[in-house]
Amino acid sequence: MWALCKKELSQFFSSLSGYIAIAVFLLVNGLVLFVFENNVLDFGYATLDRFFELAPWILLLLIPAITMRSFAEEFRTGTWEVLRTQPLTDWQIIGGKFAGAFLVVAIALCPTFLYSCIVHALAADQGLDWGATIGSYLGLYLLAAVFTVIGIWCSSMTANTIVAFLLAALSTAAFYYGFHAISLLPTLPAGLDYWIEWMGIDFHYRSISRGLIVSTDLIYVTSICFLFFLFTNRNLRKR
């Protein structure tokens, strides 16, 4: 499984497009955080709220771009049949694909820790709330894990990488914001709006980002990941 993970990593970083995707992710976040209107310098106090609000929306495009080739490319080129002959179970193959894609996302997020150091250094008196910042990063990595497993699932449904990208982008957007949007409908019975919003990833991301590590949030993320692992395994068994 580790060999498959390393293969995924090498494939992504063997082309210039991989580096460009990560560079664009960092550039956009940096511009919004330090250059564009309402940047961190305009707030007058040390905060990374803008970054943690924007990053999930950029990941909605970055992660599908990373995962779209995971299985779709294998199906298109016929290497899936070769991979099936290896002494690996479907679960190990899925795990290797997931680990490789998630490590790419983790690598893309690592340089953003520099933003924290810069904002902390720029603070005149009181620096960053490191507890909340660490909680926000934990939430971002858990969010990335959910987006990654959804992207892997979408890639397992088609041999077309563009279709896999579009499916993943739409699916992750629906899971991230769709439930929240539905919960805002005025026709919902009292109390139901809370539970509908609870079903969305955004609810739990915001909860963890406040520095509150609640077991229900961790159980939710773990359950969603396991569910999409099952869905992916089911797709592979049909091949």
Coordinates of N, CA and C in Angstrom, one line a residue:
M1 N 0.8 -1.2 0.0 CA 0.0 0.0 0.0 C 0.9 1.3 0.0
W2 N 2.0 1.2 0.8 CA 2.9 2.4 0.8 C 3.5 2.6 -0.6
A3 N 3.8 1.5 -1.3 CA 4.4 1.7 -2.6 C 3.4 2.4 -3.6
L4 N 2.1 2.1 -3.4 CA 1.1 2.7 -4.2 C 0.9 4.2 -3.8
C5 N 1.1 4.5 -2.5 CA 1.0 5.9 -2.1 C 2.2 6.7 -2.7
K6 N 3.4 6.1 -2.6 CA 4.5 6.8 -3.2 C 4.4 7.0 -4.7
K7 N 3.7 6.0 -5.4 CA 3.5 6.2 -6.8 C 2.6 7.4 -7.1
E8 N 1.5 7.5 -6.3 CA 0.6 8.6 -6.4 C 1.3 10.0 -6.2
L9 N 2.2 10.0 -5.2 CA 2.9 11.2 -4.9 C 3.9 11.6 -6.1
S10 N 4.6 10.6 -6.6 CA 5.6 10.8 -7.7 C 4.8 11.2 -8.9
Q11 N 3.7 10.7 -9.2 CA 2.9 11.0 -10.4 C 2.5 12.5 -10.3
F12 N 2.0 12.9 -9.2 CA 1.6 14.3 -9.0 C 2.7 15.3 -9.2
F13 N 3.8 15.0 -8.6 CA 4.9 16.0 -8.6 C 5.9 15.7 -9.8
S14 N 5.6 14.8 -10.6 CA 6.4 14.6 -11.8 C 6.1 15.5 -12.9
S15 N 5.0 16.2 -12.8 CA 4.6 17.2 -13.9 C 4.5 18.6 -13.3
L16 N 4.7 19.6 -14.1 CA 4.7 21.0 -13.7 C 3.4 21.4 -13.2
S17 N 2.3 20.8 -13.7 CA 0.9 21.1 -13.3 C 0.7 21.0 -11.8
G18 N 1.3 20.0 -11.2 CA 1.2 19.7 -9.8 C 1.7 20.9 -9.0
Y19 N 2.9 21.3 -9.3 CA 3.5 22.5 -8.6 C 2.7 23.8 -8.9
I20 N 2.2 23.9 -10.1 CA 1.4 25.1 -10.4 C 0.2 25.1 -9.5
A21 N -0.5 24.0 -9.4 CA -1.7 23.9 -8.6 C -1.5 24.4 -7.2
I22 N -0.4 23.9 -6.6 CA -0.1 24.2 -5.2 C 0.3 25.7 -5.1
A23 N 1.1 26.2 -6.1 CA 1.5 27.6 -6.1 C 0.3 28.5 -6.2
V24 N -0.7 28.2 -7.0 CA -1.9 29.0 -7.2 C -2.7 29.0 -5.9
F25 N -2.8 27.9 -5.2 CA -3.4 27.8 -3.9 C -2.8 28.7 -2.9
L26 N -1.5 28.7 -2.8 CA -0.8 29.5 -1.9 C -0.8 31.0 -2.2
L27 N -0.8 31.3 -3.6 CA -0.8 32.7 -4.0 C -2.1 33.3 -3.7
V28 N -3.2 32.6 -4.0 CA -4.6 33.2 -3.8 C -4.8 33.4 -2.3
N29 N -4.4 32.5 -1.5 CA -4.6 32.7 -0.1 C -3.7 33.8 0.4
G30 N -2.5 33.9 -0.1 CA -1.6 35.0 0.4 C -2.2 36.4 0.0
L31 N -2.7 36.5 -1.3 CA -3.2 37.8 -1.7 C -4.4 38.2 -0.9
V32 N -5.3 37.3 -0.7 CA -6.5 37.6 0.1 C -6.1 38.0 1.5
L33 N -5.2 37.3 2.1 CA -4.8 37.5 3.5 C -4.0 38.8 3.7
F34 N -3.2 39.2 2.7 CA -2.3 40.3 2.9 C -2.4 41.5 2.0
V35 N -3.1 41.3 0.8 CA -3.1 42.3 -0.2 C -4.5 42.9 -0.5
F36 N -5.4 42.0 -0.8 CA -6.8 42.5 -1.2 C -7.5 43.2 -0.1
E37 N -8.6 43.9 -0.4 CA -9.3 44.7 0.5 C -9.8 43.8 1.7
N38 N -9.9 44.4 2.9 CA -10.2 43.7 4.1 C -9.2 42.6 4.5
N39 N -7.9 42.9 4.2 CA -6.9 41.9 4.5 C -6.6 42.0 6.0
V40 N -5.7 41.1 6.4 CA -5.4 41.0 7.9 C -4.8 42.3 8.4
L41 N -4.1 43.1 7.6 CA -3.5 44.3 8.0 C -4.5 45.4 8.3
D42 N -5.7 45.3 7.6 CA -6.8 46.3 7.8 C -7.6 46.0 9.1
F43 N -7.5 44.8 9.7 CA -8.3 44.4 10.8 C -7.8 45.1 12.1
G44 N -6.5 45.4 12.2 CA -6.0 46.0 13.4 C -5.6 45.0 14.5
Y45 N -5.9 43.8 14.3 CA -5.5 42.8 15.3 C -5.2 41.5 14.6
A46 N -4.4 40.6 15.3 CA -3.9 39.4 14.7 C -5.0 38.4 14.5
T47 N -5.3 38.0 13.3 CA -6.3 37.0 13.0 C -6.1 36.3 11.7
L48 N -6.4 35.1 11.6 CA -6.3 34.3 10.3 C -7.7 33.9 9.9
D49 N -8.7 34.6 10.4 CA -10.1 34.2 10.0 C -10.4 34.2 8.5
R50 N -9.8 35.2 7.8 CA -10.1 35.2 6.4 C -9.5 34.0 5.7
F51 N -8.3 33.6 6.1 CA -7.7 32.4 5.5 C -8.5 31.1 5.8
F52 N -9.0 30.9 7.0 CA -9.7 29.7 7.3 C -11.2 29.7 6.7
E53 N -11.6 30.9 6.4 CA -12.9 31.0 5.7 C -12.7 30.8 4.2
L54 N -11.6 31.2 3.6 CA -11.4 31.1 2.2 C -10.8 29.7 1.8
A55 N -9.9 29.2 2.6 CA -9.2 27.9 2.2 C -10.1 26.8 1.8
P56 N -11.3 26.5 2.5 CA -12.1 25.4 2.1 C -12.7 25.6 0.7
W57 N -13.0 26.8 0.3 CA -13.5 27.0 -1.1 C -12.4 26.8 -2.1
I58 N -11.2 27.1 -1.8 CA -10.1 26.8 -2.8 C -9.8 25.3 -2.8
L59 N -9.9 24.7 -1.7 CA -9.7 23.2 -1.6 C -10.8 22.5 -2.4
L60 N -12.0 23.1 -2.6 CA -13.1 22.5 -3.4 C -12.6 22.3 -4.8
L61 N -11.7 23.1 -5.3 CA -11.1 23.0 -6.6 C -9.8 22.2 -6.6
L62 N -9.0 22.5 -5.6 CA -7.6 21.9 -5.6 C -7.7 20.4 -5.4
I63 N -8.5 19.9 -4.4 CA -8.6 18.5 -4.1 C -9.2 17.7 -5.3
P64 N -10.3 18.1 -5.9 CA -10.7 17.4 -7.1 C -9.7 17.3 -8.2
A65 N -8.9 18.3 -8.4 CA -7.8 18.3 -9.4 C -6.7 17.3 -9.0
I66 N -6.5 17.0 -7.7 CA -5.6 16.1 -7.2 C -6.1 14.6 -7.4
T67 N -7.4 14.4 -7.0 CA -7.9 13.1 -7.0 C -8.5 12.6 -8.3
M68 N -8.7 13.5 -9.3 CA -9.5 13.1 -10.5 C -8.8 12.0 -11.2
R69 N -7.5 11.9 -11.1 CA -6.7 10.8 -11.9 C -6.6 9.5 -11.1
S70 N -7.0 9.5 -9.8 CA -6.7 8.4 -8.9 C -7.1 7.0 -9.5
F71 N -8.4 6.9 -9.9 CA -8.9 5.7 -10.5 C -9.3 5.9 -12.0
A72 N -9.7 7.1 -12.3 CA -10.2 7.4 -13.7 C -9.0 7.1 -14.7
E73 N -7.8 7.6 -14.3 CA -6.7 7.4 -15.2 C -6.3 5.9 -15.4
E74 N -6.5 5.2 -14.3 CA -6.2 3.7 -14.3 C -7.2 3.0 -15.2
F75 N -8.4 3.4 -15.2 CA -9.5 2.8 -16.0 C -9.2 3.2 -17.5
R76 N -8.9 4.4 -17.7 CA -8.7 4.9 -19.1 C -7.5 4.2 -19.8
T77 N -6.4 4.1 -19.1 CA -5.2 3.5 -19.7 C -5.2 2.0 -19.6
G78 N -6.0 1.4 -18.9 CA -6.1 -0.1 -18.8 C -5.1 -0.6 -17.7
T79 N -4.5 0.3 -17.0 CA -3.5 -0.2 -15.9 C -4.3 -0.7 -14.7
W80 N -5.6 -0.5 -14.6 CA -6.3 -1.0 -13.5 C -6.3 -2.5 -13.5
E81 N -6.4 -3.2 -14.6 CA -6.3 -4.6 -14.6 C -4.9 -5.1 -14.2
V82 N -3.9 -4.4 -14.5 CA -2.6 -4.7 -14.0 C -2.5 -4.5 -12.5
L83 N -3.1 -3.5 -12.0 CA -3.1 -3.2 -10.5 C -3.8 -4.3 -9.8
R84 N -4.9 -4.8 -10.4 CA -5.7 -5.8 -9.7 C -4.9 -7.1 -9.6
T85 N -3.9 -7.3 -10.4 CA -3.1 -8.6 -10.3 C -2.0 -8.5 -9.2
Q86 N -1.8 -7.3 -8.6 CA -0.9 -7.2 -7.5 C -1.5 -7.8 -6.2
P87 N -0.6 -8.2 -5.3 CA -1.1 -8.8 -4.0 C -1.6 -7.7 -3.1
L88 N -2.7 -7.0 -3.6 CA -3.3 -6.0 -2.8 C -4.8 -6.2 -2.8
T89 N -5.4 -6.0 -1.7 CA -6.9 -6.0 -1.6 C -7.4 -4.7 -2.1
D90 N -8.7 -4.6 -2.5 CA -9.3 -3.4 -2.9 C -9.2 -2.3 -1.8
W91 N -9.3 -2.7 -0.6 CA -9.2 -1.8 0.6 C -7.8 -1.2 0.6
Q92 N -6.8 -2.0 0.4 CA -5.4 -1.5 0.4 C -5.2 -0.5 -0.8
I93 N -5.8 -0.9 -1.9 CA -5.6 0.0 -3.1 C -6.3 1.4 -2.8
I94 N -7.5 1.3 -2.3 CA -8.2 2.6 -1.9 C -7.4 3.4 -0.9
G95 N -6.9 2.6 0.1 CA -6.1 3.3 1.2 C -4.8 3.9 0.6
G96 N -4.1 3.3 -0.3 CA -2.9 3.8 -0.9 C -3.2 5.0 -1.7
K97 N -4.3 5.0 -2.5 CA -4.7 6.1 -3.3 C -5.1 7.3 -2.4
F98 N -5.8 7.0 -1.4 CA -6.3 8.1 -0.4 C -5.0 8.7 0.2
A99 N -4.1 7.9 0.7 CA -3.0 8.4 1.4 C -2.1 9.2 0.5
G100 N -1.9 8.8 -0.7 CA -1.1 9.6 -1.6 C -1.7 11.0 -1.9
A101 N -3.1 11.0 -2.2 CA -3.7 12.2 -2.5 C -3.8 13.1 -1.2
F102 N -4.0 12.6 -0.1 CA -4.1 13.4 1.1 C -2.7 14.0 1.5
L103 N -1.7 13.2 1.3 CA -0.3 13.7 1.5 C 0.0 14.9 0.6
V104 N -0.5 14.9 -0.6 CA -0.3 16.0 -1.5 C -1.0 17.3 -0.9
V105 N -2.2 17.1 -0.5 CA -3.0 18.2 0.2 C -2.3 18.7 1.4
A106 N -1.8 17.7 2.2 CA -1.1 18.1 3.5 C 0.2 18.9 3.1
I107 N 0.9 18.5 2.1 CA 2.1 19.3 1.7 C 1.7 20.7 1.2
A108 N 0.6 20.8 0.5 CA 0.1 22.1 0.0 C -0.2 23.0 1.2
L109 N -0.7 22.4 2.3 CA -1.2 23.2 3.4 C 0.0 23.6 4.3
C110 N 1.1 22.8 4.3 CA 2.2 23.1 5.2 C 2.8 24.5 5.1
P111 N 3.0 25.0 3.9 CA 3.6 26.4 3.8 C 2.7 27.5 4.4
T112 N 1.4 27.2 4.5 CA 0.5 28.2 5.1 C 0.8 28.5 6.5
F113 N 1.5 27.6 7.2 CA 1.9 27.9 8.6 C 2.7 29.1 8.7
L114 N 3.4 29.5 7.5 CA 4.2 30.7 7.5 C 3.3 31.9 7.7
Y115 N 2.0 31.8 7.2 CA 1.1 32.9 7.4 C 0.9 33.2 8.9
S116 N 0.8 32.1 9.7 CA 0.6 32.2 11.1 C 1.8 33.0 11.8
C117 N 3.0 32.6 11.3 CA 4.2 33.2 11.9 C 4.2 34.7 11.5
I118 N 3.9 35.0 10.3 CA 3.9 36.4 9.8 C 2.9 37.3 10.6
V119 N 1.7 36.8 10.7 CA 0.6 37.5 11.4 C 1.0 37.7 12.9
H120 N 1.5 36.6 13.5 CA 1.9 36.7 14.9 C 3.0 37.8 15.0
A121 N 4.0 37.8 14.1 CA 5.1 38.8 14.2 C 4.6 40.2 14.0
L122 N 3.6 40.4 13.1 CA 3.1 41.7 12.9 C 2.2 42.3 14.0
A123 N 1.8 41.4 14.9 CA 0.9 41.9 16.0 C 1.7 42.9 16.9
A124 N 1.1 44.0 17.2 CA 1.7 45.0 18.0 C 1.9 44.6 19.4
D125 N 0.9 44.0 20.0 CA 1.0 43.7 21.4 C 0.6 42.2 21.6
Q126 N -0.6 41.9 21.4 CA -1.1 40.5 21.6 C -1.0 39.7 20.3
G127 N -0.4 38.6 20.3 CA -0.2 37.8 19.0 C -1.5 36.9 18.8
L128 N -1.2 35.9 18.0 CA -2.3 35.0 17.6 C -2.8 34.2 18.8
D129 N -4.0 33.8 18.8 CA -4.6 32.8 19.7 C -4.2 31.5 19.2
W130 N -3.1 30.9 19.7 CA -2.5 29.7 19.1 C -3.4 28.5 19.3
G131 N -4.2 28.5 20.4 CA -5.1 27.4 20.6 C -6.2 27.4 19.5
A132 N -6.8 28.5 19.2 CA -7.8 28.6 18.1 C -7.1 28.3 16.8
T133 N -5.9 28.8 16.6 CA -5.2 28.6 15.3 C -4.9 27.1 15.0
I134 N -4.5 26.4 16.1 CA -4.2 25.0 15.9 C -5.5 24.2 15.7
G135 N -6.5 24.6 16.4 CA -7.8 24.0 16.2 C -8.3 24.2 14.8
S136 N -8.1 25.4 14.2 CA -8.6 25.7 12.9 C -7.8 24.9 11.9
Y137 N -6.5 24.7 12.1 CA -5.7 23.9 11.2 C -6.1 22.4 11.3
L138 N -6.4 21.9 12.5 CA -6.9 20.6 12.6 C -8.2 20.4 11.8
G139 N -9.1 21.4 12.0 CA -10.4 21.3 11.2 C -10.1 21.3 9.7
L140 N -9.1 22.1 9.3 CA -8.9 22.2 7.9 C -8.3 20.9 7.3
Y141 N -7.5 20.2 8.1 CA -6.9 18.9 7.7 C -8.0 17.8 7.7
L142 N -8.9 17.9 8.6 CA -10.0 16.9 8.7 C -11.0 17.2 7.5
L143 N -11.2 18.4 7.2 CA -12.0 18.8 6.0 C -11.4 18.3 4.8
A144 N -10.1 18.5 4.7 CA -9.3 18.0 3.5 C -9.4 16.5 3.3
A145 N -9.4 15.8 4.5 CA -9.5 14.3 4.4 C -10.9 13.9 3.8
V146 N -12.0 14.6 4.3 CA -13.3 14.3 3.8 C -13.4 14.6 2.3
F147 N -12.9 15.8 1.9 CA -12.9 16.2 0.4 C -12.1 15.1 -0.4
T148 N -11.0 14.7 0.2 CA -10.1 13.7 -0.6 C -10.9 12.4 -0.8
V149 N -11.5 11.9 0.2 CA -12.2 10.6 0.1 C -13.4 10.7 -0.9
I150 N -14.0 11.8 -0.8 CA -15.1 12.1 -1.8 C -14.6 12.1 -3.2
G151 N -13.4 12.8 -3.4 CA -12.8 12.9 -4.7 C -12.4 11.5 -5.2
I152 N -11.8 10.7 -4.3 CA -11.5 9.3 -4.7 C -12.7 8.5 -5.2
W153 N -13.8 8.7 -4.4 CA -15.0 8.0 -4.8 C -15.5 8.4 -6.2
C154 N -15.5 9.7 -6.4 CA -15.9 10.2 -7.7 C -15.0 9.7 -8.9
S155 N -13.7 9.6 -8.6 CA -12.8 9.1 -9.6 C -13.1 7.6 -9.9
S156 N -13.6 6.9 -8.9 CA -13.8 5.5 -9.1 C -15.1 5.2 -10.0
M157 N -15.8 6.3 -10.3 CA -17.1 6.1 -11.0 C -17.0 6.3 -12.5
T158 N -15.8 6.7 -13.0 CA -15.7 7.1 -14.4 C -14.2 6.9 -14.9
A159 N -14.1 6.8 -16.2 CA -12.8 6.7 -16.8 C -12.4 8.0 -17.4
N160 N -13.2 9.0 -17.2 CA -12.9 10.4 -17.8 C -12.5 11.3 -16.6
T161 N -11.2 11.8 -16.7 CA -10.7 12.6 -15.6 C -11.5 13.9 -15.4
I162 N -11.9 14.5 -16.5 CA -12.6 15.8 -16.4 C -14.0 15.5 -15.7
V163 N -14.7 14.5 -16.1 CA -15.9 14.1 -15.4 C -15.7 13.9 -13.9
A164 N -14.6 13.2 -13.6 CA -14.2 12.9 -12.2 C -14.0 14.2 -11.5
F165 N -13.3 15.2 -12.1 CA -13.1 16.5 -11.5 C -14.4 17.2 -11.2
L166 N -15.3 17.3 -12.2 CA -16.6 18.0 -12.0 C -17.4 17.3 -11.0
L167 N -17.5 16.0 -11.0 CA -18.3 15.3 -10.0 C -17.8 15.5 -8.6
A168 N -16.4 15.5 -8.5 CA -15.8 15.8 -7.1 C -16.1 17.2 -6.7
A169 N -15.9 18.1 -7.6 CA -16.1 19.5 -7.2 C -17.6 19.8 -6.8
L170 N -18.5 19.2 -7.5 CA -19.9 19.4 -7.2 C -20.3 18.7 -5.9
S171 N -19.8 17.5 -5.7 CA -20.1 16.7 -4.5 C -19.5 17.3 -3.3
T172 N -18.3 17.7 -3.3 CA -17.7 18.4 -2.1 C -18.4 19.7 -1.8
A173 N -18.7 20.4 -2.8 CA -19.4 21.7 -2.6 C -20.8 21.4 -1.9
A174 N -21.5 20.4 -2.4 CA -22.8 20.0 -1.8 C -22.6 19.6 -0.4
F175 N -21.6 18.8 -0.1 CA -21.4 18.4 1.3 C -21.0 19.5 2.2
Y176 N -20.2 20.4 1.6 CA -19.7 21.5 2.4 C -20.7 22.6 2.7
Y177 N -21.4 23.0 1.7 CA -22.4 24.2 1.9 C -23.8 23.8 1.6
G178 N -24.1 22.7 1.0 CA -25.5 22.3 0.6 C -26.4 22.2 1.8
F179 N -26.0 21.5 2.8 CA -26.8 21.3 4.0 C -27.1 22.6 4.7
H180 N -26.1 23.5 4.7 CA -26.3 24.8 5.4 C -27.3 25.6 4.6
A181 N -27.2 25.6 3.3 CA -28.1 26.3 2.4 C -29.6 25.8 2.6
I182 N -29.7 24.5 2.7 CA -31.1 24.0 2.9 C -31.6 24.4 4.3
S183 N -30.7 24.4 5.3 CA -31.2 24.7 6.7 C -31.7 26.2 6.8
L184 N -31.4 27.0 5.8 CA -31.8 28.4 5.8 C -33.2 28.6 5.3
L185 N -33.8 27.5 4.7 CA -35.1 27.7 4.1 C -36.1 28.0 5.2
P186 N -36.9 29.0 5.0 CA -37.9 29.5 6.0 C -39.0 28.5 6.3
T187 N -39.2 27.6 5.4 CA -40.4 26.7 5.5 C -40.1 25.4 6.3
L188 N -38.9 25.3 6.8 CA -38.5 24.1 7.6 C -39.2 24.2 9.0
P189 N -39.6 23.1 9.6 CA -40.2 23.1 10.9 C -39.1 23.5 12.0
A190 N -39.6 24.0 13.1 CA -38.6 24.5 14.1 C -37.8 23.4 14.6
G191 N -36.5 23.6 14.7 CA -35.5 22.6 15.2 C -34.9 21.7 14.1
L192 N -35.7 21.6 13.0 CA -35.1 20.7 11.9 C -34.0 21.3 11.2
D193 N -33.9 22.7 11.2 CA -32.8 23.4 10.5 C -31.5 23.1 11.1
Y194 N -31.5 22.9 12.5 CA -30.2 22.6 13.2 C -29.7 21.2 12.7
W195 N -30.6 20.2 12.7 CA -30.1 18.9 12.3 C -29.7 18.8 10.9
I196 N -30.4 19.5 10.0 CA -30.0 19.5 8.6 C -28.6 20.1 8.5
E197 N -28.4 21.3 9.2 CA -27.1 21.9 9.1 C -26.0 21.0 9.7
W198 N -26.4 20.3 10.8 CA -25.4 19.4 11.5 C -24.9 18.3 10.5
M199 N -25.7 17.9 9.5 CA -25.3 16.9 8.6 C -24.2 17.4 7.6
G200 N -24.0 18.7 7.5 CA -23.0 19.2 6.6 C -21.6 19.3 7.2
I201 N -20.6 19.2 6.3 CA -19.2 19.3 6.8 C -18.9 20.6 7.4
D202 N -19.5 21.7 6.8 CA -19.2 23.1 7.3 C -19.5 23.2 8.8
F203 N -20.6 22.7 9.3 CA -21.0 22.8 10.7 C -19.9 22.3 11.6
H204 N -19.3 21.1 11.3 CA -18.3 20.5 12.1 C -16.9 21.2 11.9
Y205 N -16.7 21.7 10.7 CA -15.4 22.4 10.5 C -15.4 23.7 11.3
R206 N -16.5 24.4 11.4 CA -16.6 25.6 12.2 C -16.5 25.3 13.6
S207 N -17.1 24.2 14.0 CA -17.0 23.8 15.5 C -15.6 23.5 15.9
I208 N -14.8 22.8 15.1 CA -13.4 22.4 15.4 C -12.6 23.7 15.3
S209 N -12.9 24.6 14.3 CA -12.1 25.8 14.1 C -12.2 26.7 15.3
R210 N -13.2 26.6 16.1 CA -13.3 27.4 17.3 C -12.4 26.9 18.5
G211 N -11.7 25.8 18.2 CA -10.8 25.2 19.2 C -11.5 24.2 20.1
L212 N -12.8 23.9 19.8 CA -13.5 22.9 20.6 C -13.4 21.6 19.9
I213 N -12.6 20.7 20.4 CA -12.5 19.4 19.9 C -13.5 18.5 20.5
V214 N -14.6 18.3 19.9 CA -15.7 17.5 20.4 C -15.8 16.2 19.7
S215 N -16.0 15.1 20.5 CA -16.0 13.8 20.0 C -17.0 13.6 18.9
T216 N -18.1 14.2 18.9 CA -19.1 14.1 17.8 C -18.6 14.6 16.5
D217 N -17.8 15.6 16.5 CA -17.2 16.1 15.3 C -16.2 15.1 14.7
L218 N -15.4 14.5 15.5 CA -14.4 13.5 15.1 C -15.1 12.3 14.6
I219 N -16.2 11.8 15.3 CA -17.0 10.7 14.9 C -17.6 11.0 13.5
Y220 N -18.1 12.2 13.3 CA -18.8 12.5 12.1 C -17.8 12.4 10.9
V221 N -16.6 13.0 11.1 CA -15.6 13.0 10.0 C -15.2 11.5 9.7
T222 N -14.9 10.8 10.8 CA -14.5 9.4 10.6 C -15.6 8.6 9.9
S223 N -16.8 8.8 10.2 CA -18.0 8.1 9.6 C -18.1 8.4 8.2
I224 N -18.0 9.7 7.8 CA -18.1 10.1 6.4 C -17.0 9.5 5.6
C225 N -15.8 9.5 6.1 CA -14.6 8.9 5.4 C -14.9 7.4 5.2
F226 N -15.3 6.7 6.2 CA -15.6 5.3 6.1 C -16.7 5.0 5.1
L227 N -17.7 5.8 5.2 CA -18.8 5.6 4.2 C -18.4 5.7 2.8
F228 N -17.6 6.7 2.5 CA -17.1 6.9 1.1 C -16.1 5.9 0.7
F229 N -15.3 5.3 1.7 CA -14.5 4.2 1.4 C -15.3 3.0 1.0
L230 N -16.5 2.8 1.7 CA -17.4 1.7 1.3 C -17.9 1.9 -0.1
F231 N -18.3 3.1 -0.4 CA -18.9 3.4 -1.7 C -17.8 3.2 -2.8
T232 N -16.6 3.6 -2.6 CA -15.5 3.4 -3.5 C -15.3 1.9 -3.7
N233 N -15.2 1.2 -2.6 CA -15.0 -0.3 -2.7 C -16.1 -1.0 -3.5
R234 N -17.3 -0.5 -3.4 CA -18.4 -1.0 -4.1 C -18.3 -0.8 -5.6
N235 N -17.8 0.4 -6.0 CA -17.6 0.8 -7.4 C -16.5 -0.1 -8.0
L236 N -15.5 -0.4 -7.2 CA -14.4 -1.2 -7.7 C -14.8 -2.6 -7.9
R237 N -15.6 -3.1 -7.1 CA -16.1 -4.5 -7.2 C -16.9 -4.7 -8.4
K238 N -17.5 -3.6 -9.0 CA -18.3 -3.7 -10.2 C -17.4 -3.8 -11.4
R239 N -16.2 -3.4 -11.3 CA -15.3 -3.4 -12.4 C -14.8 -4.8 -12.8

